[in-house]
Coordinates of C-alpha atoms and ligand atoms in Angstrom, one line a residue:
Chain A
X1 CA -0.1 0.0 0.1
X2 CA 3.0 2.5 -0.1
X3 CA 3.0 2.8 -3.7
X4 CA 1.5 5.8 -4.2
X5 CA 4.3 7.9 -2.6
X6 CA 6.9 6.5 -4.9
X7 CA 4.6 7.1 -7.3
X8 CA 4.6 10.3 -6.7
X9 CA 8.2 10.8 -6.6
X10 CA 8.4 9.3 -9.9
X11 CA 6.0 11.2 -11.6
X12 CA 7.8 15.2 -10.1
X13 CA 11.3 14.2 -10.8
X14 CA 10.1 12.6 -14.2
X15 CA 9.1 16.0 -15.5
X16 CA 12.4 17.5 -14.5
X17 CA 14.5 14.3 -16.5
X18 CA 12.8 15.0 -18.9
X19 CA 13.3 18.8 -18.9
X20 CA 16.8 18.1 -18.5
X21 CA 17.3 15.5 -21.3
X22 CA 15.0 18.2 -23.9
X23 CA 18.1 21.0 -22.4
X24 CA 21.0 18.2 -23.3
X25 CA 19.3 17.4 -26.5
X26 CA 18.2 21.6 -27.4
X27 CA 14.4 20.7 -27.7
X28 CA 13.4 23.9 -25.9
X29 CA 10.2 23.0 -27.8
X30 CA 9.9 19.8 -25.0
X31 CA 10.7 22.4 -22.2
X32 CA 8.1 24.9 -22.7
X33 CA 5.9 21.9 -22.8
X34 CA 6.9 20.1 -19.6
X35 CA 6.2 24.0 -18.0
X36 CA 3.1 24.1 -19.6
X37 CA 2.2 21.1 -17.8
X38 CA 3.9 22.1 -14.4
X39 CA 1.1 25.4 -14.3
X40 CA -2.1 23.7 -15.8
X41 CA -1.1 20.9 -12.7
X42 CA -0.6 24.1 -11.0
X43 CA -4.2 25.0 -11.3
X44 CA -5.5 21.6 -10.6
X45 CA -3.6 21.6 -7.1
X46 CA -5.7 24.3 -6.5
X47 CA -9.0 22.6 -7.8
X48 CA -8.3 19.6 -6.5
X49 CA -8.2 21.4 -2.6
X50 CA -12.1 22.6 -3.5
X51 CA -13.2 19.5 -5.2
X52 CA -11.0 16.7 -4.0
X53 CA -10.5 17.5 -0.4
X54 CA -14.1 19.2 0.4
X55 CA -16.0 18.1 -2.8
X56 CA -16.9 20.6 -4.0
X57 CA -17.6 20.7 -7.4
X58 CA -17.1 24.0 -8.8
X59 CA -17.2 24.1 -12.7
X60 CA -15.5 28.0 -12.0
X61 CA -12.0 27.9 -11.9
X62 CA -11.3 29.6 -15.0
X63 CA -12.3 32.6 -13.2
X64 CA -9.7 32.9 -10.9
X65 CA -7.3 31.5 -13.5
X66 CA -8.1 34.5 -15.6
X67 CA -7.9 36.5 -12.5
X68 CA -4.2 36.0 -12.2
X69 CA -3.5 36.0 -15.8
X70 CA -5.2 39.3 -16.3
X71 CA -3.4 40.4 -13.3
X72 CA 0.0 39.8 -14.9
X73 CA -1.6 41.3 -18.5
X74 CA -2.8 44.3 -17.2
X75 CA 0.4 45.5 -14.4
X76 CA 2.9 44.4 -17.7
X77 CA 1.3 46.0 -19.5
X78 CA 0.9 49.3 -17.8
X79 CA 4.7 48.9 -17.0
X80 CA 5.5 48.1 -20.8
X81 CA 3.8 51.8 -21.5
X82 CA 4.8 54.1 -18.9
X83 CA 1.3 54.8 -17.8
X84 CA 0.3 54.4 -14.0
X85 CA -2.5 52.0 -13.7
X86 CA -4.4 54.5 -11.5
X87 CA -2.8 58.7 -10.7
X88 CA -5.5 59.4 -8.3
X89 CA -5.7 58.7 -5.3
X90 CA -3.1 57.3 -4.6
X91 CA -0.7 56.5 -7.5
X92 CA -0.2 52.6 -8.0
X93 CA 2.4 51.8 -11.6
X94 CA 2.0 48.5 -13.4
X95 CA 5.1 46.0 -12.8
X96 CA 6.9 43.8 -14.4
X97 CA 8.9 42.0 -11.5
X98 CA 6.9 38.2 -11.5
X99 CA 6.8 38.4 -7.1
X100 CA 4.7 41.3 -7.2
X101 CA 2.3 39.8 -10.0
X102 CA 2.4 37.1 -8.2
X103 CA 1.2 39.2 -5.3
X104 CA -1.8 40.5 -7.2
X105 CA -2.7 38.0 -8.8
X106 CA -3.1 35.5 -5.6
X107 CA -4.7 39.0 -3.8
X108 CA -7.5 39.2 -6.0
X109 CA -8.3 35.7 -7.0
X110 CA -8.7 34.8 -3.2
X111 CA -10.7 38.3 -3.1
X112 CA -12.9 36.6 -5.8
X113 CA -13.3 33.2 -4.6
X114 CA -14.4 34.2 -1.3
X115 CA -16.8 36.9 -2.7
X116 CA -18.6 33.7 -5.0
X117 CA -17.4 31.2 -2.4
X118 CA -19.9 33.3 -0.2
X119 CA -22.9 33.1 -2.5
X120 CA -22.5 29.9 -3.9
X121 CA -21.6 27.4 -0.8
X122 CA -24.8 27.9 0.3
X123 CA -26.3 26.0 -2.1
X124 CA -25.1 22.4 -3.2
X125 CA -25.3 19.2 -5.7
X126 CA -26.3 20.7 -9.0
X127 CA -27.2 24.3 -7.9
X128 CA -23.0 24.8 -6.6
X129 CA -22.4 23.5 -10.0
X130 CA -24.9 26.1 -12.3
X131 CA -24.0 28.6 -10.1
X132 CA -20.2 28.8 -10.5
X133 CA -20.6 27.7 -13.9
X134 CA -22.3 31.3 -13.9
X135 CA -19.8 33.3 -12.3
X136 CA -17.6 31.9 -14.7
X137 CA -19.7 32.9 -17.8
X138 CA -19.8 36.4 -16.1
X139 CA -16.2 37.5 -15.9
X140 CA -16.3 36.0 -19.3
X141 CA -18.0 38.3 -21.1
X142 CA -16.6 40.7 -18.9
X143 CA -13.6 40.4 -20.7
X144 CA -15.0 40.6 -24.2
X145 CA -16.3 43.5 -23.1
X146 CA -13.9 45.6 -21.0
X147 CA -12.1 47.9 -24.5
X148 CA -9.2 48.7 -22.1
X149 CA -7.5 45.6 -21.8
X150 CA -8.0 44.5 -25.3
X151 CA -11.5 42.6 -25.1
X152 CA -12.0 39.7 -27.0
X153 CA -8.2 40.3 -28.6
X154 CA -6.7 39.6 -25.4
X155 CA -3.1 41.6 -24.2
X156 CA 0.0 40.8 -25.5
X157 CA 3.6 41.3 -23.1
X158 CA 6.5 41.6 -25.0
X159 CA 9.0 40.5 -23.2
X160 CA 8.2 37.4 -20.0
X161 CA 8.3 39.4 -16.8
X162 CA 11.9 39.5 -14.5
X163 CA 12.2 37.5 -11.4
X164 CA 15.4 38.4 -9.2
X165 CA 18.6 37.0 -9.8
X166 CA 17.4 35.7 -12.9
X167 CA 16.6 35.1 -16.3
X168 CA 13.1 34.3 -16.7
X169 CA 13.2 34.9 -21.2
X170 CA 16.0 31.2 -20.5
X171 CA 13.1 28.5 -21.2
X172 CA 14.4 26.5 -18.7
X173 CA 15.2 29.3 -16.3
X174 CA 11.4 29.9 -15.9
X175 CA 10.1 26.5 -15.9
X176 CA 12.9 26.0 -12.6
X177 CA 10.0 28.8 -11.6
X178 CA 6.9 27.3 -11.8
X179 CA 8.7 23.7 -10.8
X180 CA 9.5 25.4 -7.4
X181 CA 5.9 27.1 -6.9
X182 CA 4.4 23.7 -8.5
X183 CA 6.5 21.6 -5.7
X184 CA 5.7 24.4 -2.9
X185 CA 2.4 23.3 -3.6
X186 CA 2.0 20.6 -3.3
X187 CA 3.6 20.0 -0.4
X188 CA 1.5 22.7 1.2
X189 CA -1.7 20.6 0.0
X190 CA 0.0 17.6 1.7
X191 CA 0.3 19.3 5.2
X192 CA -3.6 21.0 4.5
X193 CA -5.3 17.4 4.4
X194 CA -3.7 15.8 6.9
X195 CA -4.5 18.9 9.1
X196 CA -6.9 19.7 11.3
X197 CA -8.3 21.9 8.8
X198 CA -8.3 18.4 6.4
X199 CA -9.7 15.9 8.5
X200 CA -12.4 18.6 8.7
X201 CA -13.2 19.3 5.5
X202 CA -12.6 15.6 4.2
X203 CA -15.4 14.4 7.0
X204 CA -17.6 17.2 5.3
X205 CA -17.5 16.4 2.1
X206 CA -18.4 12.9 3.9
X207 CA -20.7 13.6 6.0
X208 CA -21.8 16.8 6.7
X209 CA -24.5 15.9 9.9
X210 CA -21.9 13.8 11.2
X211 CA -19.3 16.7 11.7
X212 CA -22.2 19.5 12.6
X213 CA -23.2 17.0 14.8
X214 CA -19.7 17.2 17.2
X215 CA -19.8 21.0 16.7
X216 CA -18.2 22.2 13.6
X217 CA -19.5 24.3 10.9
X218 CA -18.9 22.8 7.2
X219 CA -19.9 26.4 5.9
X220 CA -16.7 27.9 7.9
X221 CA -14.4 25.1 6.5
X222 CA -16.2 25.0 2.6
X223 CA -15.4 28.9 1.9
X224 CA -11.8 29.1 3.4
X225 CA -10.9 25.6 1.3
X226 CA -12.6 27.3 -1.6
X227 CA -10.7 31.1 -1.1
X228 CA -7.6 29.0 -0.5
X229 CA -8.1 26.7 -3.8
X230 CA -8.9 30.3 -5.9
X231 CA -5.7 31.9 -4.7
X232 CA -3.7 28.3 -6.3
X233 CA -5.2 28.6 -9.4
X234 CA -5.1 32.2 -9.4
X235 CA -0.9 31.8 -9.0
X236 CA -1.0 29.4 -12.0
X237 CA -2.9 31.6 -13.9
X238 CA -0.7 34.8 -14.3
X239 CA 2.9 32.0 -14.2
X240 CA 0.2 30.7 -17.8
X241 CA -0.1 34.0 -18.8
X242 CA 3.5 34.3 -18.5
X243 CA 4.0 31.5 -20.6
X244 CA 2.6 32.2 -23.2
X245 CA 3.5 36.3 -22.7
X246 CA -0.5 36.9 -23.7
X247 CA -3.8 36.7 -22.3
X248 CA -7.2 36.5 -23.7
X249 CA -11.0 36.5 -22.0
X250 CA -10.3 32.9 -23.1
X251 CA -8.8 31.8 -19.5
X252 CA -12.1 32.8 -18.2
X253 CA -14.3 30.3 -20.2
X254 CA -15.7 27.5 -18.9
X255 CA -13.4 25.3 -21.4
X256 CA -10.8 26.3 -19.4
X257 CA -12.9 25.4 -16.4
X258 CA -13.3 22.0 -18.1
X259 CA -9.8 21.6 -18.8
X260 CA -8.8 21.7 -15.1
X261 CA -11.7 19.5 -14.0
X262 CA -10.6 16.8 -16.5
X263 CA -6.8 17.0 -15.4
X264 CA -7.9 16.7 -11.9
X265 CA -10.2 13.4 -12.9
X266 CA -8.0 11.8 -15.3
X267 CA -5.1 11.5 -12.8
X268 CA -7.5 10.9 -9.7
X269 CA -9.7 13.1 -7.2
X270 CA -8.0 14.2 -3.9
X271 CA -4.9 12.1 -4.8
X272 CA -1.8 14.4 -4.0
X273 CA -0.2 14.1 -7.5
X274 CA -3.8 13.8 -9.1
X275 CA -3.3 17.0 -11.1
X276 CA 0.2 17.2 -11.8
X277 CA -0.4 12.7 -13.6
X278 CA -3.7 14.4 -15.1
X279 CA -2.2 17.5 -16.4
X280 CA 1.0 15.8 -18.2
X281 CA -1.5 12.8 -19.4
X282 CA -3.7 15.6 -21.2
X283 CA -0.8 17.3 -22.4
X284 CA 0.9 14.4 -23.5
X285 CA -2.3 13.4 -25.5
X286 CA -3.1 16.6 -26.9
X287 CA 0.9 16.5 -28.6
X288 CA 0.0 13.3 -29.9
X289 CA -3.1 12.7 -30.6
X290 CA -3.5 16.5 -31.6
X291 CA -0.5 15.3 -34.3
X292 CA -2.7 12.7 -36.0
X293 CA -6.2 13.6 -35.7
X294 CA -8.1 17.6 -35.9
X295 CA -10.7 16.1 -33.6
X296 CA -8.2 14.6 -30.3
X297 CA -10.8 15.6 -27.8
X298 CA -12.9 12.7 -29.2
X299 CA -10.3 10.3 -27.7
X300 CA -9.6 12.5 -24.8
X301 CA -13.2 12.3 -24.1
X302 CA -12.9 8.8 -24.8
X303 CA -10.2 8.1 -22.2
X304 CA -11.7 10.4 -20.4
X305 CA -14.6 8.0 -20.0
X306 CA -12.4 5.2 -19.6
X307 CA -11.1 6.2 -16.5
X308 CA -14.1 7.8 -14.8
X309 CA -16.2 4.4 -15.4
X310 CA -13.7 2.0 -14.7
X311 CA -10.8 3.3 -12.5
X312 CA -12.5 5.9 -9.9
X313 CA -9.5 7.1 -8.4
X314 CA -7.6 8.1 -11.4
X315 CA -4.7 7.3 -12.9
X316 CA -3.4 6.9 -10.2
X317 CA -5.2 5.0 -8.2
X318 CA -5.6 2.3 -11.4
X319 CA -1.8 2.3 -10.8
X320 CA -1.3 3.1 -6.9
X321 CA -4.5 1.5 -5.4
X322 CA -7.0 3.0 -2.4
X323 CA -5.6 6.0 -1.2
X324 CA -3.2 4.8 2.1
X325 CA -4.9 5.4 4.9
X326 CA -2.3 7.9 8.2
X327 CA -3.9 6.6 11.4
Chain B
X1 CA -36.2 20.7 43.7
X2 CA -32.4 21.2 41.6
X3 CA -33.7 22.3 37.8
X4 CA -33.4 20.4 34.6
X5 CA -30.4 20.0 32.7
X6 CA -32.9 19.8 29.5
X7 CA -36.5 21.5 29.3
X8 CA -38.4 20.6 26.1
X9 CA -41.1 23.2 26.9
X10 CA -44.5 22.0 24.4
X11 CA -43.1 21.2 20.9
X12 CA -45.5 20.8 18.4
X13 CA -44.3 19.9 15.0
X14 CA -46.0 18.7 12.0
X15 CA -45.3 17.0 8.5
X16 CA -48.5 17.7 6.2
X17 CA -51.0 15.9 8.1
X18 CA -48.8 14.1 10.3
X19 CA -48.6 15.3 13.2
X20 CA -45.2 14.2 14.6
X21 CA -44.7 15.7 17.9
X22 CA -47.7 17.2 19.7
X23 CA -47.0 19.6 23.0
X24 CA -44.3 17.5 23.7
X25 CA -42.9 18.2 27.3
X26 CA -39.8 16.6 29.0
X27 CA -37.7 17.5 31.3
X28 CA -33.6 15.4 31.7
X29 CA -32.0 15.8 35.3
X30 CA -28.8 15.6 36.0
X31 CA -27.8 12.0 36.6
X32 CA -30.6 10.3 34.8
X33 CA -31.5 8.2 32.1
X34 CA -35.0 8.8 31.0
X35 CA -36.3 6.6 28.5
X36 CA -38.3 7.4 25.6
X37 CA -40.4 4.8 24.3
X38 CA -42.8 4.5 21.6
X39 CA -44.2 2.3 18.9
X40 CA -42.6 3.2 15.1
X41 CA -43.1 6.4 14.1
X42 CA -44.3 7.7 16.9
X43 CA -42.1 10.7 16.7
X44 CA -39.3 9.4 19.1
X45 CA -36.3 10.5 16.6
X46 CA -38.5 13.5 15.3
X47 CA -38.3 15.1 18.6
X48 CA -34.2 14.0 19.4
X49 CA -34.1 15.7 16.3
X50 CA -35.9 18.6 17.4
X51 CA -33.4 18.7 20.6
X52 CA -30.9 18.6 18.1
X53 CA -31.5 21.2 16.3
X54 CA -31.8 19.5 12.8
X55 CA -35.4 20.4 12.9
X56 CA -37.2 23.6 14.3
X57 CA -40.6 23.1 15.7
X58 CA -43.7 24.1 15.1
X59 CA -44.2 25.7 18.2
X60 CA -42.7 25.8 21.3
X61 CA -39.1 25.8 23.4
X62 CA -36.0 24.0 23.9
X63 CA -33.8 24.9 27.1
X64 CA -30.7 23.3 27.9
X65 CA -28.3 23.6 30.8
X66 CA -30.3 27.4 32.1
X67 CA -30.8 29.1 28.2
X68 CA -33.2 29.2 25.5
X69 CA -31.6 26.7 22.7
X70 CA -34.6 27.3 20.3
X71 CA -33.3 29.5 18.0
X72 CA -29.7 27.7 17.9
X73 CA -28.6 25.4 14.7
X74 CA -27.3 21.7 15.6
X75 CA -23.1 23.1 15.2
X76 CA -24.3 25.7 18.2
X77 CA -26.1 22.8 20.3
X78 CA -23.6 20.7 20.0
X79 CA -20.8 23.3 21.2
X80 CA -23.6 24.3 24.1
X81 CA -22.8 20.4 25.3
X82 CA -25.2 18.1 23.9
X83 CA -24.0 14.9 22.0
X84 CA -25.8 12.2 20.3
X85 CA -25.9 9.2 18.4
X86 CA -27.8 9.1 15.4
X87 CA -30.4 6.0 14.7
X88 CA -28.8 5.5 11.5
X89 CA -25.2 5.2 11.9
X90 CA -24.0 8.9 10.2
X91 CA -19.8 8.7 10.3
X92 CA -17.5 10.0 7.9
X93 CA -17.8 6.3 5.5
X94 CA -13.8 6.8 3.8
X95 CA -12.3 7.9 7.3
X96 CA -10.8 4.9 9.6
X97 CA -11.9 5.1 13.3
X98 CA -9.2 6.8 14.5
X99 CA -10.0 9.8 12.9
X100 CA -14.1 9.8 13.2
X101 CA -12.9 9.7 16.9
X102 CA -10.4 12.3 16.2
X103 CA -12.7 14.4 14.8
X104 CA -15.4 14.2 17.0
X105 CA -12.2 15.1 20.0
X106 CA -11.5 18.1 17.2
X107 CA -14.7 19.5 18.0
X108 CA -14.6 19.2 21.5
X109 CA -11.5 21.3 21.3
X110 CA -12.3 23.7 18.3
X111 CA -9.7 25.4 17.2
X112 CA -10.3 24.0 13.5
X113 CA -8.6 26.4 11.4
X114 CA -5.1 24.9 11.7
X115 CA -3.4 24.0 8.2
X116 CA -0.2 22.4 9.4
X117 CA 0.3 20.4 11.7
X118 CA -0.5 16.5 11.1
X119 CA -3.4 16.3 13.4
X120 CA -3.5 12.7 13.6
X121 CA -0.5 13.1 15.3
X122 CA -2.2 15.6 18.0
X123 CA -1.2 13.9 21.5
X124 CA -4.2 15.9 22.8
X125 CA -6.5 14.7 21.0
X126 CA -5.1 11.4 20.1
X127 CA -5.7 10.7 24.1
X128 CA -9.4 11.5 24.2
X129 CA -10.2 9.2 20.7
X130 CA -8.1 6.9 22.5
X131 CA -9.8 6.9 25.3
X132 CA -14.0 6.8 23.8
X133 CA -12.2 3.6 21.3
X134 CA -11.2 1.8 24.5
X135 CA -14.6 2.5 26.1
X136 CA -16.6 1.3 23.3
X137 CA -14.6 -2.0 23.3
X138 CA -13.0 -0.5 19.4
X139 CA -9.2 -0.6 20.6
X140 CA -8.6 -3.4 18.5
X141 CA -10.7 -1.4 15.3
X142 CA -8.1 1.9 15.4
X143 CA -7.1 1.9 11.7
X144 CA -10.1 0.2 10.3
X145 CA -12.1 2.6 7.5
X146 CA -15.4 2.8 8.8
X147 CA -16.7 1.2 5.1
X148 CA -15.7 -1.9 6.4
X149 CA -16.5 -2.1 9.9
X150 CA -19.7 -4.3 10.6
X151 CA -22.6 -2.8 11.9
X152 CA -22.5 -3.5 15.4
X153 CA -18.9 -1.8 15.1
X154 CA -20.6 1.7 13.6
X155 CA -23.1 1.5 16.4
X156 CA -20.4 1.6 19.0
X157 CA -17.9 4.0 16.6
X158 CA -21.4 6.6 17.1
X159 CA -21.3 6.2 21.2
X160 CA -17.4 6.7 20.5
X161 CA -17.7 9.6 18.9
X162 CA -20.4 11.4 21.1
X163 CA -17.6 10.5 24.1
X164 CA -14.8 12.5 22.8
X165 CA -17.2 15.5 22.9
X166 CA -17.8 15.0 26.8
X167 CA -21.1 16.8 26.6
X168 CA -23.1 17.5 29.5
X169 CA -26.9 15.4 28.4
X170 CA -26.3 12.5 25.7
X171 CA -29.4 12.4 23.1
X172 CA -28.7 8.4 22.2
X173 CA -31.5 7.4 19.1
X174 CA -31.5 3.7 19.5
X175 CA -27.9 2.8 20.6
X176 CA -28.9 -0.7 20.4
X177 CA -30.6 -0.7 17.8
X178 CA -29.0 -4.3 15.4
X179 CA -26.4 -4.7 17.9
X180 CA -27.6 -8.0 19.1
X181 CA -28.3 -10.0 22.2
X182 CA -24.3 -9.9 23.3
X183 CA -23.5 -6.1 22.1
X184 CA -27.3 -4.8 23.6
X185 CA -25.5 -6.9 26.2
X186 CA -21.9 -5.0 26.6
X187 CA -23.4 -1.7 26.2
X188 CA -26.1 -1.7 29.4
X189 CA -23.9 -1.8 31.6
X190 CA -21.8 1.1 30.0
X191 CA -24.8 3.4 30.0
X192 CA -25.4 2.8 33.0
X193 CA -22.1 3.7 34.5
X194 CA -22.9 6.5 31.9
X195 CA -25.3 8.4 33.5
X196 CA -23.0 9.7 36.2
X197 CA -20.9 11.5 33.8
X198 CA -23.8 12.9 31.7
X199 CA -27.4 12.2 32.0
X200 CA -29.0 10.5 29.0
X201 CA -32.4 11.3 26.8
X202 CA -32.4 7.4 25.9
X203 CA -34.5 6.6 22.8
X204 CA -34.8 2.7 22.2
X205 CA -36.9 -0.1 21.7
X206 CA -35.3 -3.1 23.6
X207 CA -37.5 -3.3 27.0
X208 CA -35.2 -5.4 28.8
X209 CA -32.6 -2.3 28.2
X210 CA -34.6 -0.1 29.1
X211 CA -35.8 -1.2 32.0
X212 CA -32.5 -2.4 33.4
X213 CA -31.4 1.5 32.8
X214 CA -34.4 4.1 33.3
X215 CA -35.3 6.4 35.8
X216 CA -37.5 7.8 34.2
X217 CA -40.2 6.9 30.9
X218 CA -41.7 8.7 29.1
X219 CA -44.3 6.8 26.4
X220 CA -44.8 8.6 22.7
X221 CA -47.1 7.0 21.0
X222 CA -48.8 9.5 17.7
X223 CA -46.8 12.5 18.6
X224 CA -48.3 12.8 22.1
X225 CA -46.7 11.7 25.5
X226 CA -49.7 9.4 27.4
X227 CA -47.5 8.8 30.4
X228 CA -44.1 9.4 32.6
X229 CA -42.4 8.3 35.2
X230 CA -41.0 5.3 36.9
X231 CA -40.4 2.0 35.3
X232 CA -42.7 0.9 37.5
X233 CA -45.3 3.0 37.1
X234 CA -45.4 2.8 33.6
X235 CA -45.1 -1.0 33.3
X236 CA -48.5 -1.5 35.3
X237 CA -50.6 1.7 33.3
X238 CA -53.1 0.3 31.6
X239 CA -53.4 2.8 28.4
X240 CA -49.1 2.5 28.4
X241 CA -50.0 -1.3 27.9
X242 CA -52.3 -0.8 24.8
X243 CA -50.8 1.3 22.9
X244 CA -47.3 -0.4 22.7
X245 CA -45.9 -2.7 25.7
X246 CA -48.3 -5.5 25.3
X247 CA -48.9 -8.0 28.1
X248 CA -45.5 -9.4 28.2
X249 CA -44.2 -6.0 30.2
X250 CA -46.1 -7.6 32.9
X251 CA -43.7 -10.8 33.5
Ligands
ATP1 N1 -38.5 14.6 6.8 C1 -40.2 14.2 7.5 N2 -41.3 14.3 6.1 C2 -42.4 14.1 6.4 N3 -42.6 13.0 7.0 C3 -41.9 12.5 8.3 C4 -40.5 13.0 8.7 N4 -39.5 12.7 9.3 C5 -40.8 11.4 10.5 N5 -41.7 12.1 9.6 C6 -43.0 11.1 9.8 O1 -42.7 11.3 11.4 C7 -43.4 10.7 11.6 C8 -42.7 10.1 13.2 O2 -41.6 9.4 12.5 P1 -40.2 8.9 13.7 O3 -39.3 8.5 12.6 O4 -39.9 10.4 14.6 O5 -40.7 8.0 14.3 P2 -39.8 7.3 15.9 O6 -40.8 7.5 16.7 O7 -38.2 7.4 15.6 O8 -39.7 5.9 14.6 P3 -39.1 4.2 14.7 O9 -39.2 3.5 16.4 O10 -39.1 4.2 13.3 O11 -37.3 5.3 14.5 C9 -43.4 9.0 10.9 O12 -45.4 8.9 10.5 C10 -42.8 9.8 9.9 O13 -43.2 9.0 8.5
MG2 MG1 -36.6 7.0 14.8

């Protein structure tokens, strides 16, 4: 039953190995693909907190991904045009500094998640799914119709933002940033899932009545989980925008929400490395099948159907068996 | 006379045409086991749910430990010291026995918003959890997933989780249901001792257990309490025998 940690280590080191090999053989495109995997996995880790630990089936996580992306786009575009964001009552300038952009992205998406969560967590089941989906569409159409930041066309950033001491234009250095952040998020997720908060949240997912009967209010747990989840997915959005040096309303679309959910389900809901495996397999399929056929989404759908029907723990569950319990 | 710990004052509750509680008044004194008996569908569980806060009574009030708790929700009532076991086991099925007990201890202690330290290494919580589990005889099953427990073990765990709460009063809805003769024989002396820690409002169909344990018995029929009294008086009560006990209770 100790197979899952080994599998996790293999996956995490495997991603690094691919990148090192790509560097040795001078294949920058592969490094970019691996960076995509790391960033999308990070978005999935965020969703996994709400969906896996909390049982909150959110179809609106593109909101946080998009907010993270636009936080980057807006700050960087003001910096590159030397026009301040706000002049009055305080002067706020744009920035090309990644750490500052990340903080803004996390704060903004966390606040949005708090607001959306506070409203939608009063419902459950299908209603919760529909409300989160509706919020996603709201942000999507807002982004499309907001001409100041590119509207439908989105925003391009000419030069990737900077990180002190690193050359972020070097693919492997930017990968390293994303890889380390993913590692930190996974560490946070693993601690969180074993903490007092994680225990109560997991119990509330399995049986809300039981949690209330011992004097714990599920609503607060879920709201905090949803907000943290939004923060992580928002950070992923900022990195994703930096990877592409481009943001557009697509980041807010329901397809984006759906894809993030696919990573989690494909890899294994509530499994620590579920989103990593899911994102890796997704990108791989997109790359391989996408080269073979335009309709690769149909094949992906077939793979997903098989996973959902026959492997309830996703790919990780298939390989490592039922979740290891600590007691 | 001391005042009752739990004081139910004339509560009524209807589901459409069904009157599940009709002007029910009931008290639970410190140190006593007060058994609530009655035929299936009499409204026993509905009464427990109103006391625990899952259901709002249409009228009447519920006083606990000197204050009116009628408008408090389940969570607040649990925090106020009402410990409850469910008629149908209600546990975190994917978690281990120990995790369920630790959850109970965590609910009692509070400070749930702790995000970093491993809760299953929290010595204080573990101590409470282990103590409760060994009291009900589940010490050997701590690592078992609840979904893999037998029905009887789940009943025991229900009681253990309530114990971790060290409540001021227990609300137990048929804790013996499905335990079998041996299980009931083990739980009966345990509940007998428990009343000194906190009084118990005990819903139970097992009349041997009820008459062995109860200081007082209330009989609920069609949502109304038709009699309250000492076990002997209830045994002799003609109306009770006709409505529920039948003649075998005399023997
Ligand atoms: N949520 C509900 N909606 C409608 N009717 C209900 C509801 N809950 C209970 N009832 C009805 O109220 C009556 C009392 O039910 P309750 O479960 O309280 O009985 P009980 O005394 O606990 O029975 P048992 O001994 O079988 O557990 C029954 O007729 C039941 O069908
Ligand atoms: Mg009942």
